[in-house]
Amino acid sequence: MNVFVTGGTGYIGSHTCVELLEAGHSVVVADNLVNSSAESLRRVERITGRAVEFIECDLRESAAVDAVFASHRFDCVLHFAGLKAVGESVAKPLLYFENNLNSTINLCRAMAEHGVKKIIFSSSATVYSPDNVMPVNEESRTGGCTNPYGWTKFMCEQILRAEAEARGDWSVILLRYFNPVGAHPSGLIGEDPRGIPNNLMPFISQTAAGRRDHLNIFGNDYDTPDGTGIRDYIHVVDLARGHVAAMNYMEKVTGTEVFNLGTGAPCSVLEMVRAFEKATGVKIPFRIAPRRPGDVARVYADPSKSLRLLGWKSELSLEDMCRDTWNWQSKNPDGYGGDL
Ligand code: NAD
Ligand code: UFG
């Protein structure tokens, strides 16, 4: 298939490009590079030996999106583009609503105009209400989001559902990611956060590299076995393969379908620190800090629907996640800013 990948220079998008190319698909990427570097695609080309067309484009500009569709023939869209920093979304809500909603609306409009009927959207476990019993499945309650970023994911899901319902012949897949971590085993592509990382895994790996003095563990008084927060960490290569499985599934169906992409295996912050130390042999100095506002004690997936309908499940272990994160971090101490 000829696949249009928005946000394809970013962390998850670049790993998905690798899996798409290796599965024999062709890829055209559009990104405005607000949180990424086009160097990632040169690395994707190195890994796969295949060319990727890159178009620098801001999806908020509807004429620019239309022009991309007018000059290509796409079978399917994978929509990764979006802003994703929870804290920034609290400080700048309009930026988040404007960017994430308008991008999705412009994309839908161009799809309709040019007869493209299949789209896979990067949603998040954050759309589940915090008061659900764990693990969450696709029928669990959504809404009650604790920040504007989460609401943009919730609203984009509604926009895409409504459009699929109205058109009748569209196929929309909403993939709810849990906590993507890790990197391609080549060490050529990985997560390259700007500034001080918000998320656990990049903070651990930068601490291991000596760029951070120590890790702050946000709370050890949660109602969990070791008191630290529990999440469902999933290797980004497994996550990327989930998109290829979803594309295959989309061939057969119309309407909207939702899937969790997680491992179903809960892991605490302390367990992750120990797993990283074991996999890499590098000690992670840490301190216990106050809870981070908005955090919940535990979030993890029931991924059984993805296995049942997509034939997909995560294959890679916590050890793989830690080893591959460290391989990327140690080979690229400055992310894509440094040469490999
Ligand atoms: P990322 O920031 O690495 O990638 C997103 C890409 O979108 C970036 O390359 C950015 O430059 C681009 N972008 C943003 N606004 C754009 C616009 N208006 N026009 C064109 N390009 C634009 O993030 P990621 O971790 O790869 O996440 C990909 C998607 O998955 C996002 O939609 C994110 O919200 C979602 N998601 C991520 C996580 C996670 O923990 N990483 C969890 C759940 C969902
Ligand atoms: N944590 C620390 N120290 C840190 C960073 C994180 O102790 O320096 C802890 C958090 O308190 C939490 C766990 O590590 O218990 C995971 O935190 P992350 O920030 O890595 O991930 P979250 O689950 O909070 O959030 C992530 C994404 C959101 C997304 C959500 C659900 O950042 O965008 O997963 O998909 F919405």
PDB file of C-alpha atoms and ligand atoms in Angstrom, residues 7 9-13 30-36 57-60 79-84 99 103 122-124 149 153 177-178 180, ligand 1:
ATOM      1  CA  GLY A   7       4.347  12.981  12.152  1.00  0.00           C
ATOM      2  CA  THR A   9       9.875  11.953  11.612  1.00  0.00           C
ATOM      3  CA  GLY A  10       8.870  11.638  15.301  1.00  0.00           C
ATOM      4  CA  TYR A  11       9.596   8.855  17.752  1.00  0.00           C
ATOM      5  CA  ILE A  12       6.772   6.389  17.079  1.00  0.00           C
ATOM      6  CA  GLY A  13       6.250   7.459  13.457  1.00  0.00           C
ATOM      7  CA  ALA A  30       4.664  14.879   6.280  1.00  0.00           C
ATOM      8  CA  ASP A  31       5.869  16.712   9.384  1.00  0.00           C
ATOM      9  CA  ASN A  32       6.511  20.320  10.402  1.00  0.00           C
ATOM     10  CA  LEU A  33       9.537  19.241  12.498  1.00  0.00           C
ATOM     11  CA  VAL A  34       8.231  21.084  15.574  1.00  0.00           C
ATOM     12  CA  ASN A  35       9.406  18.204  17.764  1.00  0.00           C
ATOM     13  CA  SER A  36      11.653  16.122  15.512  1.00  0.00           C
ATOM     14  CA  CYS A  57       4.217  20.537   5.973  1.00  0.00           C
ATOM     15  CA  ASP A  58       2.192  21.985   8.835  1.00  0.00           C
ATOM     16  CA  LEU A  59      -1.095  20.112   9.009  1.00  0.00           C
ATOM     17  CA  ARG A  60      -2.804  23.193  10.431  1.00  0.00           C
ATOM     18  CA  HIS A  79      -1.874   9.991  11.727  1.00  0.00           C
ATOM     19  CA  PHE A  80       0.881  10.416  14.340  1.00  0.00           C
ATOM     20  CA  ALA A  81       1.314  14.205  14.071  1.00  0.00           C
ATOM     21  CA  GLY A  82       0.446  16.086  17.212  1.00  0.00           C
ATOM     22  CA  LEU A  83       1.794  17.837  20.258  1.00  0.00           C
ATOM     23  CA  LYS A  84       2.083  15.506  23.233  1.00  0.00           C
ATOM     24  CA  ASN A  99      -2.769  22.021  16.684  1.00  0.00           C
ATOM     25  CA  SER A 103      -4.589  18.927  11.989  1.00  0.00           C
ATOM     26  CA  SER A 122      -2.506   7.596  17.446  1.00  0.00           C
ATOM     27  CA  SER A 123      -4.697   7.745  20.522  1.00  0.00           C
ATOM     28  CA  SER A 124      -3.652   7.179  24.088  1.00  0.00           C
ATOM     29  CA  TYR A 149      -3.628  17.015  25.803  1.00  0.00           C
ATOM     30  CA  LYS A 153      -7.047  12.757  22.006  1.00  0.00           C
ATOM     31  CA  TYR A 177      -1.054   3.397  23.157  1.00  0.00           C
ATOM     32  CA  PHE A 178       0.084   2.715  26.695  1.00  0.00           C
ATOM     33  CA  PRO A 180       5.965   3.406  24.496  1.00  0.00           C
TER      34      PRO A 180
HETATM   35  P1  NAD B   1       6.731  12.960  18.552  1.00  0.00           P
HETATM   36  O1  NAD B   1       6.622  14.356  19.077  1.00  0.00           O
HETATM   37  O2  NAD B   1       8.070  12.325  18.490  1.00  0.00           O
HETATM   38  O3  NAD B   1       6.054  12.868  17.103  1.00  0.00           O
HETATM   39  C1  NAD B   1       4.963  13.689  16.720  1.00  0.00           C
HETATM   40  C2  NAD B   1       5.345  14.388  15.422  1.00  0.00           C
HETATM   41  O4  NAD B   1       4.282  15.254  15.002  1.00  0.00           O
HETATM   42  C3  NAD B   1       6.595  15.263  15.566  1.00  0.00           C
HETATM   43  O5  NAD B   1       7.553  14.856  14.594  1.00  0.00           O
HETATM   44  C4  NAD B   1       6.091  16.682  15.304  1.00  0.00           C
HETATM   45  O6  NAD B   1       7.074  17.484  14.688  1.00  0.00           O
HETATM   46  C5  NAD B   1       4.865  16.430  14.447  1.00  0.00           C
HETATM   47  N1  NAD B   1       3.834  17.488  14.463  1.00  0.00           N
HETATM   48  C6  NAD B   1       3.238  18.065  15.531  1.00  0.00           C
HETATM   49  N2  NAD B   1       2.347  18.991  15.130  1.00  0.00           N
HETATM   50  C7  NAD B   1       2.372  18.983  13.769  1.00  0.00           C
HETATM   51  C8  NAD B   1       1.683  19.731  12.766  1.00  0.00           C
HETATM   52  N3  NAD B   1       0.789  20.693  13.078  1.00  0.00           N
HETATM   53  N4  NAD B   1       1.953  19.474  11.471  1.00  0.00           N
HETATM   54  C9  NAD B   1       2.874  18.532  11.120  1.00  0.00           C
HETATM   55  N5  NAD B   1       3.559  17.812  12.021  1.00  0.00           N
HETATM   56  C10 NAD B   1       3.309  18.031  13.328  1.00  0.00           C
HETATM   57  O7  NAD B   1       5.731  12.050  19.429  1.00  0.00           O
HETATM   58  P2  NAD B   1       5.527  10.478  19.451  1.00  0.00           P
HETATM   59  O8  NAD B   1       5.890  10.006  20.808  1.00  0.00           O
HETATM   60  O9  NAD B   1       6.137   9.844  18.264  1.00  0.00           O
HETATM   61  O10 NAD B   1       3.945  10.417  19.356  1.00  0.00           O
HETATM   62  C11 NAD B   1       3.254  10.176  18.131  1.00  0.00           C
HETATM   63  C12 NAD B   1       1.766  10.232  18.390  1.00  0.00           C
HETATM   64  O11 NAD B   1       1.423   9.258  19.377  1.00  0.00           O
HETATM   65  C13 NAD B   1       1.283  11.571  18.944  1.00  0.00           C
HETATM   66  O12 NAD B   1       0.025  11.876  18.372  1.00  0.00           O
HETATM   67  C14 NAD B   1       1.136  11.309  20.426  1.00  0.00           C
HETATM   68  O13 NAD B   1       0.188  12.147  21.033  1.00  0.00           O
HETATM   69  C15 NAD B   1       0.694   9.846  20.435  1.00  0.00           C
HETATM   70  N6  NAD B   1       0.999   9.147  21.692  1.00  0.00           N
HETATM   71  C16 NAD B   1       2.286   9.144  22.170  1.00  0.00           C
HETATM   72  C17 NAD B   1       2.562   8.514  23.387  1.00  0.00           C
HETATM   73  C18 NAD B   1       3.964   8.511  23.953  1.00  0.00           C
HETATM   74  O14 NAD B   1       4.105   8.267  25.145  1.00  0.00           O
HETATM   75  N7  NAD B   1       5.000   8.780  23.173  1.00  0.00           N
HETATM   76  C19 NAD B   1       1.534   7.866  24.113  1.00  0.00           C
HETATM   77  C20 NAD B   1       0.249   7.871  23.575  1.00  0.00           C
HETATM   78  C21 NAD B   1      -0.019   8.513  22.358  1.00  0.00           C
END
